[in-house]
PDB file of C-alpha atoms in Angstrom:
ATOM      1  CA  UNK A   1     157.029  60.407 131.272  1.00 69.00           C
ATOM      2  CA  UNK A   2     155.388  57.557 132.256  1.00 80.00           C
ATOM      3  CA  UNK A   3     152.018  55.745 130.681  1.00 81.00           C
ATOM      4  CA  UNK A   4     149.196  53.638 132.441  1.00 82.00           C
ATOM      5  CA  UNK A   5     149.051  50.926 130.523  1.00 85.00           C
ATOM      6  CA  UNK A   6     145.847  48.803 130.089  1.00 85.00           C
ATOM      7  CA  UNK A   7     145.848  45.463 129.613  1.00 88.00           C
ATOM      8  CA  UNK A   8     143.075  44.873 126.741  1.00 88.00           C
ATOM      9  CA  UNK A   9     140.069  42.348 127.725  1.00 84.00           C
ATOM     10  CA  UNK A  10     139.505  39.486 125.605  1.00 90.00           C
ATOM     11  CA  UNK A  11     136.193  39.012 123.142  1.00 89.00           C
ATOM     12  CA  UNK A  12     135.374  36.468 125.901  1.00 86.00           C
ATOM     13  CA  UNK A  13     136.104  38.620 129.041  1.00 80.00           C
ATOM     14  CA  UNK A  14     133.842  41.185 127.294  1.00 81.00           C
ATOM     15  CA  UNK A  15     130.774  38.891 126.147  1.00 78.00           C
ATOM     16  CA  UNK A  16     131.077  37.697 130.190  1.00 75.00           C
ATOM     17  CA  UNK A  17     130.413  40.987 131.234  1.00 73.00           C
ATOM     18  CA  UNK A  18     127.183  41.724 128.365  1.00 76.00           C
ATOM     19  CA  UNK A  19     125.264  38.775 129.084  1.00 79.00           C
ATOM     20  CA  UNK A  20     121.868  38.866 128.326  1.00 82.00           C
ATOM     21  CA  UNK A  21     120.447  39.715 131.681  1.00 84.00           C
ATOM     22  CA  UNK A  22     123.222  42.954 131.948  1.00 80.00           C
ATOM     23  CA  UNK A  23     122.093  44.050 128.983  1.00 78.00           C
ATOM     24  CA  UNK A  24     118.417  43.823 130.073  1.00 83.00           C
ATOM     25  CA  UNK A  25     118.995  46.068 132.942  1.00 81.00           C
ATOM     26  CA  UNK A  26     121.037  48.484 131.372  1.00 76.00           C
ATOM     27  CA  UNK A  27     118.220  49.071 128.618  1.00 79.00           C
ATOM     28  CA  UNK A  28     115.495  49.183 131.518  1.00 78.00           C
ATOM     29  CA  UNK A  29     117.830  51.600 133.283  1.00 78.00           C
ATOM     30  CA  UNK A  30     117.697  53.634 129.922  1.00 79.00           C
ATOM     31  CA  UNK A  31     114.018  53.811 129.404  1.00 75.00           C
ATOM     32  CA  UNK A  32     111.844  56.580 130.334  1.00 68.00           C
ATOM     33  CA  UNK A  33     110.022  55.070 132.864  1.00 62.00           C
ATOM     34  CA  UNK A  34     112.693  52.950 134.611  1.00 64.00           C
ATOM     35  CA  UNK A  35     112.122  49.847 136.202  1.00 64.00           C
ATOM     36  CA  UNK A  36     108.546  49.100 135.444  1.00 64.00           C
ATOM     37  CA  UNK A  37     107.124  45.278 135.959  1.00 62.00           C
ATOM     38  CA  UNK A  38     104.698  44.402 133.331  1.00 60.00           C
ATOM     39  CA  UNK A  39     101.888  41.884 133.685  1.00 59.00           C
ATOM     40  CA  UNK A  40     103.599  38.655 131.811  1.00 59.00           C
ATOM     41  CA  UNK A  41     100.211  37.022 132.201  1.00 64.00           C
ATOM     42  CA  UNK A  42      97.938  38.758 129.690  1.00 64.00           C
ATOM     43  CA  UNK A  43      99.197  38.342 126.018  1.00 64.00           C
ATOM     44  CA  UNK A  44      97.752  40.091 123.021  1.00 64.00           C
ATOM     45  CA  UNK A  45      95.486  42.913 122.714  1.00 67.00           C
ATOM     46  CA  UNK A  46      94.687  42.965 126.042  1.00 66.00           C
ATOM     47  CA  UNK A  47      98.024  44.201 127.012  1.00 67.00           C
ATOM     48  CA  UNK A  48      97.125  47.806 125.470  1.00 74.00           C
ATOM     49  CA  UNK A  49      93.501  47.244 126.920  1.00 76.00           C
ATOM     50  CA  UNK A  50      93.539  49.767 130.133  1.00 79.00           C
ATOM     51  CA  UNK A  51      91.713  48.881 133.578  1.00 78.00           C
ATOM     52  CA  UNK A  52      88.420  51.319 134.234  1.00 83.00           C
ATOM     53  CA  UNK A  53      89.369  53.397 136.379  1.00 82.00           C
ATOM     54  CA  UNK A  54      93.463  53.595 135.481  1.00 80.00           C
ATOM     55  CA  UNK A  55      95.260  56.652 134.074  1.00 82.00           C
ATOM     56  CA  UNK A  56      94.777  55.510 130.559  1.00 80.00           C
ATOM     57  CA  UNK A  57      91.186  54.349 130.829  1.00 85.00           C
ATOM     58  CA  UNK A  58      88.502  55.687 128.408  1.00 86.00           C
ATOM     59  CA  UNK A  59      85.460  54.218 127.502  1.00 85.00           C
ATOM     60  CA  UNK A  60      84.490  53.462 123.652  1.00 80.00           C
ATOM     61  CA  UNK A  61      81.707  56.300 123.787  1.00 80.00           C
ATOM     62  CA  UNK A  62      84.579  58.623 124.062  1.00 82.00           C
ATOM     63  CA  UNK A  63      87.227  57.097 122.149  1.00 81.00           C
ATOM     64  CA  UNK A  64      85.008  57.471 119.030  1.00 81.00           C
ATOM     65  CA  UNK A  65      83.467  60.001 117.329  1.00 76.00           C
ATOM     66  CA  UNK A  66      79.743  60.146 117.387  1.00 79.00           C
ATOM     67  CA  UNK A  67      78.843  63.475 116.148  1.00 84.00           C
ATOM     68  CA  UNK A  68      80.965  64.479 113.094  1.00 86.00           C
ATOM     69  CA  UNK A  69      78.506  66.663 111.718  1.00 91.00           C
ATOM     70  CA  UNK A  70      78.396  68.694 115.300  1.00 90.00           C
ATOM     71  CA  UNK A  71      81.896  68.723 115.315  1.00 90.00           C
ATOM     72  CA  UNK A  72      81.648  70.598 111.642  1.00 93.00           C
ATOM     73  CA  UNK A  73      78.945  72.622 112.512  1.00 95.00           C
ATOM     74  CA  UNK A  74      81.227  74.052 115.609  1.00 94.00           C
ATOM     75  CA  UNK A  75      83.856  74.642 113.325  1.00 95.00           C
ATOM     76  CA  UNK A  76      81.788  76.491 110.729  1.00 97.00           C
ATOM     77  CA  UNK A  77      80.229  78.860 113.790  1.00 97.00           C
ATOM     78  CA  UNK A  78      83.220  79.655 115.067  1.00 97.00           C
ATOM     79  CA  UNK A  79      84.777  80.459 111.436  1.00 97.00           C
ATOM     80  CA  UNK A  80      81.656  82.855 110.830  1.00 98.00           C
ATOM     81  CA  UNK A  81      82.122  84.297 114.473  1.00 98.00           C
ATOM     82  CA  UNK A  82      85.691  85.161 113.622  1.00 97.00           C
ATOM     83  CA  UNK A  83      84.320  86.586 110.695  1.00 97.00           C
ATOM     84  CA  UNK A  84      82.106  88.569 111.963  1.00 98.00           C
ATOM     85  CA  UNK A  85      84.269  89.707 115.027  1.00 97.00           C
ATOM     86  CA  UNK A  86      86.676  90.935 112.286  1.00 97.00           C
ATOM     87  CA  UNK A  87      84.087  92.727 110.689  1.00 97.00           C
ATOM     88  CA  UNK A  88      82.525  94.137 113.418  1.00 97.00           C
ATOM     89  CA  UNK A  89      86.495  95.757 114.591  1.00 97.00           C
ATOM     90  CA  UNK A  90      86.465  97.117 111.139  1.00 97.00           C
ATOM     91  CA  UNK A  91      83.203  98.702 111.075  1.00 97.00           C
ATOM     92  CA  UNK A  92      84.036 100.327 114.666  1.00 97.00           C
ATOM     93  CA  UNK A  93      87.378 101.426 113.588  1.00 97.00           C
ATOM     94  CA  UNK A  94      86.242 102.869 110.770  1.00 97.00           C
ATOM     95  CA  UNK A  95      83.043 104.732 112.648  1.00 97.00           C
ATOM     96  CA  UNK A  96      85.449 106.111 115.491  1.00 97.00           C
ATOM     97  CA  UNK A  97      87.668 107.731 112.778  1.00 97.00           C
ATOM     98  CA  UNK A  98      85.064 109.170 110.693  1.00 98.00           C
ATOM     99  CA  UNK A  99      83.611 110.510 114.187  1.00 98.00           C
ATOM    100  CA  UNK A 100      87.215 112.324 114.644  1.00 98.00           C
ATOM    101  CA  UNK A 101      87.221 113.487 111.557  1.00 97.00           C
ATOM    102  CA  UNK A 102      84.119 115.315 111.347  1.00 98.00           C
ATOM    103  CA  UNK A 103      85.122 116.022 114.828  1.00 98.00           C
ATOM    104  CA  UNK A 104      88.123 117.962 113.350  1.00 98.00           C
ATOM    105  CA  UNK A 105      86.265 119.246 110.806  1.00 98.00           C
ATOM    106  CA  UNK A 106      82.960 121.152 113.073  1.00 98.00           C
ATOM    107  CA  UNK A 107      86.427 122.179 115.396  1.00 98.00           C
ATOM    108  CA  UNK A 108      87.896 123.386 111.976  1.00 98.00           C
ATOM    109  CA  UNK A 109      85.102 125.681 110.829  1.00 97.00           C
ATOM    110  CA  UNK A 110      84.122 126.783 114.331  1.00 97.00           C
ATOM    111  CA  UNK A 111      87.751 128.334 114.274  1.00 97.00           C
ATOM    112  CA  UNK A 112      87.229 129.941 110.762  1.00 97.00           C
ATOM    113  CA  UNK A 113      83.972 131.190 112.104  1.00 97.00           C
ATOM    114  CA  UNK A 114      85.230 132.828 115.074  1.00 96.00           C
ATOM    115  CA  UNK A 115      88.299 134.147 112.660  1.00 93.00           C
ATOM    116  CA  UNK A 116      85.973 135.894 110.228  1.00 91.00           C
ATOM    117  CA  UNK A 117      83.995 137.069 113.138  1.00 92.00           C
ATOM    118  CA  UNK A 118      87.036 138.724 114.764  1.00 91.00           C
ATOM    119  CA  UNK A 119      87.787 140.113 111.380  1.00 86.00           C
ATOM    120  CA  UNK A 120      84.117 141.702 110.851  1.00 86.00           C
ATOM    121  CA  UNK A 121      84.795 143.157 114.179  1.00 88.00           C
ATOM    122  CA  UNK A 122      88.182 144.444 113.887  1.00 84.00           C
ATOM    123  CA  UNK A 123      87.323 145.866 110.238  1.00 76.00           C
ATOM    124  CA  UNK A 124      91.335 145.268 109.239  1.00 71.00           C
ATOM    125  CA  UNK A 125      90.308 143.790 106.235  1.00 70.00           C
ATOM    126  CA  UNK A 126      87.973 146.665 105.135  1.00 70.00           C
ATOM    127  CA  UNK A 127      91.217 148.928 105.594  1.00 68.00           C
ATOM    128  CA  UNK A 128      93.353 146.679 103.279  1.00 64.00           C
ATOM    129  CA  UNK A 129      90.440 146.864 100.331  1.00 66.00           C
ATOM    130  CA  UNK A 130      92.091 150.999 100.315  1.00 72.00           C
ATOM    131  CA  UNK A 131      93.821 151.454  96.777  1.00 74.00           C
ATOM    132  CA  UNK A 132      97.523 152.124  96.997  1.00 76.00           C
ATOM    133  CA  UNK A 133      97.852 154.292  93.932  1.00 80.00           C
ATOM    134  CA  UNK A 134      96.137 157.964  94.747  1.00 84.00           C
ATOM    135  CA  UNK A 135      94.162 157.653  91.406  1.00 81.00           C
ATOM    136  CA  UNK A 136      90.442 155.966  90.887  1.00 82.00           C
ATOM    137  CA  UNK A 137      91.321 152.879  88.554  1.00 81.00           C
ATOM    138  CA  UNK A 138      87.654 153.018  87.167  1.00 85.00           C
ATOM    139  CA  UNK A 139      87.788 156.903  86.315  1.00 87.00           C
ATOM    140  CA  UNK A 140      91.233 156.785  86.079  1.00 86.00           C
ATOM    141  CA  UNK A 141      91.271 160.383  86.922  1.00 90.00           C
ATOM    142  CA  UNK A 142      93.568 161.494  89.745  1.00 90.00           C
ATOM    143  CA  UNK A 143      92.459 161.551  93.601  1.00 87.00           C
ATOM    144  CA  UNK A 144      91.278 165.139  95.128  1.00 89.00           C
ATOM    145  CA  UNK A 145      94.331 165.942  97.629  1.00 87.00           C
ATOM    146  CA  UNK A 146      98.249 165.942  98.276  1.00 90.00           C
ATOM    147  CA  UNK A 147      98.711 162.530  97.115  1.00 88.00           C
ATOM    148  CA  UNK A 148      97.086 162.978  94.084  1.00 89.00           C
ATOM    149  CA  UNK A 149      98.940 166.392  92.852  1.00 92.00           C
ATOM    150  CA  UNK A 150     102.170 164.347  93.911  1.00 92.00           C
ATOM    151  CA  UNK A 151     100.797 161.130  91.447  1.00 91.00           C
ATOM    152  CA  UNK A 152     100.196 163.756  88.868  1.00 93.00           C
ATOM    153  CA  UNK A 153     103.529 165.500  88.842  1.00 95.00           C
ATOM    154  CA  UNK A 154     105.782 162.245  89.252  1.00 94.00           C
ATOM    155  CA  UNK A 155     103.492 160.763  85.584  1.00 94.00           C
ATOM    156  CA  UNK A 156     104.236 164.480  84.234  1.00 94.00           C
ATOM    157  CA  UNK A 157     107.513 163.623  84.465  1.00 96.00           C
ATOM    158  CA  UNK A 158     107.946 160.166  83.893  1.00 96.00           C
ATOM    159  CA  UNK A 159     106.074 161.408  80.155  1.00 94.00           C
ATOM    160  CA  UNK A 160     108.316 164.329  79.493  1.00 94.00           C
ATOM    161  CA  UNK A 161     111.706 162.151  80.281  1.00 95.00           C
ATOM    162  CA  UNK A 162     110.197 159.313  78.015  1.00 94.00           C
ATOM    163  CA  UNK A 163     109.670 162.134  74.965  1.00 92.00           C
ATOM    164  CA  UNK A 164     113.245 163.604  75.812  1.00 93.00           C
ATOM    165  CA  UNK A 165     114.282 160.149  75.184  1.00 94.00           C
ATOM    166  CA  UNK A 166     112.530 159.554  71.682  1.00 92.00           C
ATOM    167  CA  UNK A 167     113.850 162.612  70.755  1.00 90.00           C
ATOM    168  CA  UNK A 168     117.538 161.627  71.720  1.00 90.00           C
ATOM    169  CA  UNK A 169     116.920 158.411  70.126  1.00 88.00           C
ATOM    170  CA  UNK A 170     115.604 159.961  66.532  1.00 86.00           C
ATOM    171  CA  UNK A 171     118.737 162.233  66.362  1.00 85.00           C
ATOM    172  CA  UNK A 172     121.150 159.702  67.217  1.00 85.00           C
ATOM    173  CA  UNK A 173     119.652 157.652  64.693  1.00 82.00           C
ATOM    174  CA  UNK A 174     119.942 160.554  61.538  1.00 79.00           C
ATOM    175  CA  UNK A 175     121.711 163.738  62.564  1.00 81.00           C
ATOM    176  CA  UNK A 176     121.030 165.097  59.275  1.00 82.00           C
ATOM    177  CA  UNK A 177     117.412 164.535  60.045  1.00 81.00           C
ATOM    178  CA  UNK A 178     116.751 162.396  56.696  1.00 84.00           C
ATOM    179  CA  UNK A 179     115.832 158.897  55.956  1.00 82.00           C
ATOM    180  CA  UNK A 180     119.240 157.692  54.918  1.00 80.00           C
ATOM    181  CA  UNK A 181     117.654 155.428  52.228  1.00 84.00           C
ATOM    182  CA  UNK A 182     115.112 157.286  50.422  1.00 88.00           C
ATOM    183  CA  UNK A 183     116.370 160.523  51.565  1.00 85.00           C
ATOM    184  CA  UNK A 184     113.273 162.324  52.490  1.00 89.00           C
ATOM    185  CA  UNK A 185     112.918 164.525  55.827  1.00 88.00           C
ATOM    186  CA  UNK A 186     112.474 162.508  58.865  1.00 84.00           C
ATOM    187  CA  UNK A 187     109.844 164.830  60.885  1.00 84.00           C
ATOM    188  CA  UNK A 188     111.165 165.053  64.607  1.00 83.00           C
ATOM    189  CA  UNK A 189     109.374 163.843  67.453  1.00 81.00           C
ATOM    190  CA  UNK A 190     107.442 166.684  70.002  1.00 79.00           C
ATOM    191  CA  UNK A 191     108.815 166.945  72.846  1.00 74.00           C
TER     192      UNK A 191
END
């Protein structure tokens, strides 16, 4: 393997090379704007004074401000117009929902309406408003009919099993058919 080998350059070989006048192109080279030739004859301020009618030019009038109280009022009525453009979005975002709302709500009860109107018609819910039980629940007295015999004979029952009961109850209880403690008769239940 073989290396290139560099001979190194002196400190004097190397200040030849950066002389002044090297270094001042290679810093013009590096600026933004390149080679640019400045006027060495003007000294002082008036080298950052522009020419009317150059690039940079502006007169005093509009270098400095004149109307600071303009410039606040401007500010102020465009803060207030902000203001009230916010306001203003509120207040018709807020009108456009109530309008849907009550929108909903007329489209809502015009529904209902035309429900209970169908319902009048129909009569459906006049047949539901029929009692289920074949008796009168204000008489309480048994209806006139087939329905109401049946009623009748299915509570006739239902009262004679519920006596049979007591009675098989009281005998289970005392066979002998006394009070076991004081030892009088226990009268039996009817059945």
């Amino acid at each position: 393997m073989t290396f290139k080998n560099i001979q190194a350059r002196t400190r004097d070989e190397r200040k030849a090379v950066r002389d002044k006048e090297t270094w001042e192109k290679d810093r013009l080279r590096a600026r933004k704007e390149g080679f640019v030739r400045i006027d060495t004859s003007i000294s002082g301020s008036a080298m950052t004074v522009q020419a009317a009618g150059s690039q940079g030019y502006m007169s005093d009038a509009d270098r400095f401000h004149t109307d600071v109280a303009g410039e606040e009022k401007v500010l102020r009525e465009s803060r207030i117009a902000r203001h009230q453009m916010t306001y203003d979005t509120r207040r018709r975002s807020n009108q456009l929902r109530e309008e849907h709302r009550w929108q909903a709500m007329d489209a809502k009860a015009a529904e209902d309406k035309a429900r209970w109107d169908h319902l009048r018609q129909d009569g459906g819910k006049a047949r539901r408003n029929k009692s289920s039980c074949e008796f009168n629940p204000i008489t309480l007295k048994y209806n006139d009919g087939k329905d109401g015999e049946r009623l009748r004979q299915a509570d006739s029952e239902i009262r004679h099993r519920a006596s049979l009961r007591a009675a098989n109850l009281q005998y289970n209880s005392s066979r002998a058919g006394i009070n076991p403690i004081t030892g009088d008769p226990v009268p039996r239940v009817p059945t």
